[in-house]
């Protein structure tokens, strides 16, 4: 149905004399990288200098190209203009609100700072315009990992190309609003960079076109700290080490290490979404749970284990549920609204690893309640509840008021 609508729209514009074509490929070899590679093989591409990449669920404004292209035209060293994502369903449920908090930090801090200081930042895979010459010089699209966007960005950066991020150029997009879809997405986003790091680290080291400190930045800061260690440290410290210190009283974690510094870092992470600061505490608990899932995916990527190249298209539900929830809220004024999601079998909802860690944290909390002195049981019981909610797959069924 959607393909037919797109084809009809292209035909409508073509009838007005606009040079536009509707084309699809016959197979899904190479997934998104394969599709992008196939697209650049078309005969008409040799007459083009730039390519805009927009995912199917993204809706750019009519002036998108008019605002993005001048940065490429006026600076031949620019390879990519990256626009910001704006989430049309951020208020759909608690899960989408927490995703908005994480992604707003990514755009407001990581990419804005990276662009302003001329440091490296990755392509987000969509809502961007590339210079075709830069793509070709970097070796084109490669399907060796599930993060073809980051792969190309790293290779282009190592050849001296620069990127620009435009925070005021926003493209409407949609967040996954089911926990199942979100888990698949986070697996790909965590496994892919780790696998790319494994495959590219020596290529970066041997590169002679960029300065030594840029190599250090890309390897240490971009890959090692942000894409690998960050997930592991969060999970191991808050979900393994801290609970185990309760069982081993000889081990003491100072209050500034357990509470003060992590709290400051977490508060700073929320600067991108001040309207959701009241959800900050639950966001912390939820991110601790997801850090386990991301750690597992990161290890799979580093070790090239079974699911390393798994690509599951992220399911988006569209505006139907949001409109239904808004209509229900207008009829019944209550702080929270529950709405129906697509039905899953109960067995599909169960995530045994989360449930297992929930039980482990509950036992540690009970022991601290009886024998402990630091009152860690308050945190442990709250974290237990969050693990169990995620373990039973019921994240995101509540719309925040």
PDB file of C-alpha atoms in Angstrom, residues 265-376:
ATOM      1  CA  UNK A 265      26.491  12.889  35.147  1.00  0.00           C
ATOM      2  CA  UNK A 266      22.897  11.700  34.858  1.00  0.00           C
ATOM      3  CA  UNK A 267      21.457  15.173  35.454  1.00  0.00           C
ATOM      4  CA  UNK A 268      23.758  16.574  32.770  1.00  0.00           C
ATOM      5  CA  UNK A 269      22.483  13.892  30.394  1.00  0.00           C
ATOM      6  CA  UNK A 270      18.972  15.290  30.770  1.00  0.00           C
ATOM      7  CA  UNK A 271      19.825  18.814  29.591  1.00  0.00           C
ATOM      8  CA  UNK A 272      18.552  18.018  26.107  1.00  0.00           C
ATOM      9  CA  UNK A 273      15.008  17.340  27.350  1.00  0.00           C
ATOM     10  CA  UNK A 274      14.212  19.586  30.335  1.00  0.00           C
ATOM     11  CA  UNK A 275      10.475  18.898  30.015  1.00  0.00           C
ATOM     12  CA  UNK A 276      11.082  15.285  31.066  1.00  0.00           C
ATOM     13  CA  UNK A 277      13.306  15.952  34.074  1.00  0.00           C
ATOM     14  CA  UNK A 278      10.564  14.595  36.360  1.00  0.00           C
ATOM     15  CA  UNK A 279      11.072  11.213  34.658  1.00  0.00           C
ATOM     16  CA  UNK A 280      14.791  11.274  35.333  1.00  0.00           C
ATOM     17  CA  UNK A 281      14.757   8.771  38.189  1.00  0.00           C
ATOM     18  CA  UNK A 282      12.840   6.133  36.266  1.00  0.00           C
ATOM     19  CA  UNK A 283      14.991   6.844  33.198  1.00  0.00           C
ATOM     20  CA  UNK A 284      18.069   5.952  35.292  1.00  0.00           C
ATOM     21  CA  UNK A 285      16.516   2.650  36.380  1.00  0.00           C
ATOM     22  CA  UNK A 286      15.422   1.840  32.833  1.00  0.00           C
ATOM     23  CA  UNK A 287      18.835   2.680  31.363  1.00  0.00           C
ATOM     24  CA  UNK A 288      20.461   0.352  33.910  1.00  0.00           C
ATOM     25  CA  UNK A 289      18.266  -2.470  32.624  1.00  0.00           C
ATOM     26  CA  UNK A 290      19.012  -1.646  28.999  1.00  0.00           C
ATOM     27  CA  UNK A 291      22.735  -1.464  29.783  1.00  0.00           C
ATOM     28  CA  UNK A 292      22.607  -5.226  30.346  1.00  0.00           C
ATOM     29  CA  UNK A 293      21.000  -5.759  26.937  1.00  0.00           C
ATOM     30  CA  UNK A 294      23.525  -3.416  25.303  1.00  0.00           C
ATOM     31  CA  UNK A 295      26.459  -5.085  27.062  1.00  0.00           C
ATOM     32  CA  UNK A 296      25.343  -8.456  25.735  1.00  0.00           C
ATOM     33  CA  UNK A 297      25.014  -7.007  22.209  1.00  0.00           C
ATOM     34  CA  UNK A 298      28.424  -5.317  22.494  1.00  0.00           C
ATOM     35  CA  UNK A 299      30.099  -8.588  23.446  1.00  0.00           C
ATOM     36  CA  UNK A 300      28.377 -10.324  20.524  1.00  0.00           C
ATOM     37  CA  UNK A 301      29.777  -7.642  18.214  1.00  0.00           C
ATOM     38  CA  UNK A 302      33.300  -7.840  19.634  1.00  0.00           C
ATOM     39  CA  UNK A 303      33.383 -11.637  19.503  1.00  0.00           C
ATOM     40  CA  UNK A 304      31.404 -11.903  16.236  1.00  0.00           C
ATOM     41  CA  UNK A 305      29.043 -14.365  17.866  1.00  0.00           C
ATOM     42  CA  UNK A 306      25.712 -15.714  16.595  1.00  0.00           C
ATOM     43  CA  UNK A 307      23.513 -12.603  16.238  1.00  0.00           C
ATOM     44  CA  UNK A 308      26.285 -10.259  15.081  1.00  0.00           C
ATOM     45  CA  UNK A 309      24.673  -9.550  11.693  1.00  0.00           C
ATOM     46  CA  UNK A 310      21.061  -9.781  12.797  1.00  0.00           C
ATOM     47  CA  UNK A 311      18.947  -7.096  11.142  1.00  0.00           C
ATOM     48  CA  UNK A 312      15.319  -6.792  12.229  1.00  0.00           C
ATOM     49  CA  UNK A 313      13.484  -3.830  10.737  1.00  0.00           C
ATOM     50  CA  UNK A 314      12.348  -1.572  13.596  1.00  0.00           C
ATOM     51  CA  UNK A 315       8.568  -1.701  13.807  1.00  0.00           C
ATOM     52  CA  UNK A 316       6.834   1.686  13.876  1.00  0.00           C
ATOM     53  CA  UNK A 317       3.134   1.892  14.665  1.00  0.00           C
ATOM     54  CA  UNK A 318       2.371   5.228  12.996  1.00  0.00           C
ATOM     55  CA  UNK A 319       0.057   7.901  14.361  1.00  0.00           C
ATOM     56  CA  UNK A 320      -2.988   5.678  14.883  1.00  0.00           C
ATOM     57  CA  UNK A 321      -2.311   4.820  18.531  1.00  0.00           C
ATOM     58  CA  UNK A 322      -1.326   8.382  19.362  1.00  0.00           C
ATOM     59  CA  UNK A 323      -4.549   9.765  17.890  1.00  0.00           C
ATOM     60  CA  UNK A 324      -6.623   7.153  19.684  1.00  0.00           C
ATOM     61  CA  UNK A 325      -4.943   7.936  23.016  1.00  0.00           C
ATOM     62  CA  UNK A 326      -5.522  11.672  22.492  1.00  0.00           C
ATOM     63  CA  UNK A 327      -9.209  11.072  21.798  1.00  0.00           C
ATOM     64  CA  UNK A 328      -9.559   8.897  24.895  1.00  0.00           C
ATOM     65  CA  UNK A 329      -7.774  11.501  27.019  1.00  0.00           C
ATOM     66  CA  UNK A 330     -10.197  14.163  25.813  1.00  0.00           C
ATOM     67  CA  UNK A 331     -13.174  12.076  26.911  1.00  0.00           C
ATOM     68  CA  UNK A 332     -11.796  10.999  30.299  1.00  0.00           C
ATOM     69  CA  UNK A 333      -9.581  13.341  32.280  1.00  0.00           C
ATOM     70  CA  UNK A 334      -7.227  11.023  34.157  1.00  0.00           C
ATOM     71  CA  UNK A 335      -3.492  11.372  34.879  1.00  0.00           C
ATOM     72  CA  UNK A 336      -2.596   8.146  33.070  1.00  0.00           C
ATOM     73  CA  UNK A 337      -4.124   6.306  30.140  1.00  0.00           C
ATOM     74  CA  UNK A 338      -3.627   2.731  29.200  1.00  0.00           C
ATOM     75  CA  UNK A 339      -4.110   1.846  25.556  1.00  0.00           C
ATOM     76  CA  UNK A 340      -4.081  -1.385  23.636  1.00  0.00           C
ATOM     77  CA  UNK A 341      -0.984  -2.480  21.815  1.00  0.00           C
ATOM     78  CA  UNK A 342      -0.795  -5.195  19.177  1.00  0.00           C
ATOM     79  CA  UNK A 343      -1.306  -8.494  20.963  1.00  0.00           C
ATOM     80  CA  UNK A 344       1.667 -10.706  21.660  1.00  0.00           C
ATOM     81  CA  UNK A 345       1.766 -14.200  23.082  1.00  0.00           C
ATOM     82  CA  UNK A 346       2.745 -14.092  26.740  1.00  0.00           C
ATOM     83  CA  UNK A 347       5.788 -16.248  26.020  1.00  0.00           C
ATOM     84  CA  UNK A 348       7.016 -13.669  23.504  1.00  0.00           C
ATOM     85  CA  UNK A 349       7.006 -11.021  26.211  1.00  0.00           C
ATOM     86  CA  UNK A 350       9.190 -12.935  28.658  1.00  0.00           C
ATOM     87  CA  UNK A 351      12.882 -12.003  28.840  1.00  0.00           C
ATOM     88  CA  UNK A 352      14.550 -14.495  31.142  1.00  0.00           C
ATOM     89  CA  UNK A 353      17.828 -12.622  31.581  1.00  0.00           C
ATOM     90  CA  UNK A 354      16.029  -9.534  32.916  1.00  0.00           C
ATOM     91  CA  UNK A 355      13.847 -11.674  35.174  1.00  0.00           C
ATOM     92  CA  UNK A 356      16.898 -13.526  36.489  1.00  0.00           C
ATOM     93  CA  UNK A 357      18.709 -10.311  37.372  1.00  0.00           C
ATOM     94  CA  UNK A 358      15.524  -8.996  38.967  1.00  0.00           C
ATOM     95  CA  UNK A 359      15.515 -11.987  41.327  1.00  0.00           C
ATOM     96  CA  UNK A 360      19.243 -11.532  42.048  1.00  0.00           C
ATOM     97  CA  UNK A 361      18.791  -7.849  42.941  1.00  0.00           C
ATOM     98  CA  UNK A 362      15.751  -8.664  45.078  1.00  0.00           C
ATOM     99  CA  UNK A 363      17.745 -11.183  47.128  1.00  0.00           C
ATOM    100  CA  UNK A 364      20.584  -8.657  47.549  1.00  0.00           C
ATOM    101  CA  UNK A 365      18.048  -6.045  48.638  1.00  0.00           C
ATOM    102  CA  UNK A 366      16.532  -8.388  51.212  1.00  0.00           C
ATOM    103  CA  UNK A 367      19.989  -9.167  52.627  1.00  0.00           C
ATOM    104  CA  UNK A 368      20.825  -5.448  52.830  1.00  0.00           C
ATOM    105  CA  UNK A 369      17.492  -4.714  54.522  1.00  0.00           C
ATOM    106  CA  UNK A 370      18.301  -7.236  57.240  1.00  0.00           C
ATOM    107  CA  UNK A 371      22.069  -6.896  57.611  1.00  0.00           C
ATOM    108  CA  UNK A 372      23.200  -3.821  55.658  1.00  0.00           C
ATOM    109  CA  UNK A 373      24.187  -0.370  56.881  1.00  0.00           C
ATOM    110  CA  UNK A 374      24.074   1.766  53.726  1.00  0.00           C
ATOM    111  CA  UNK A 375      20.356   1.451  52.913  1.00  0.00           C
ATOM    112  CA  UNK A 376      21.136   0.278  49.389  1.00  0.00           C
TER     113      UNK A 376
END
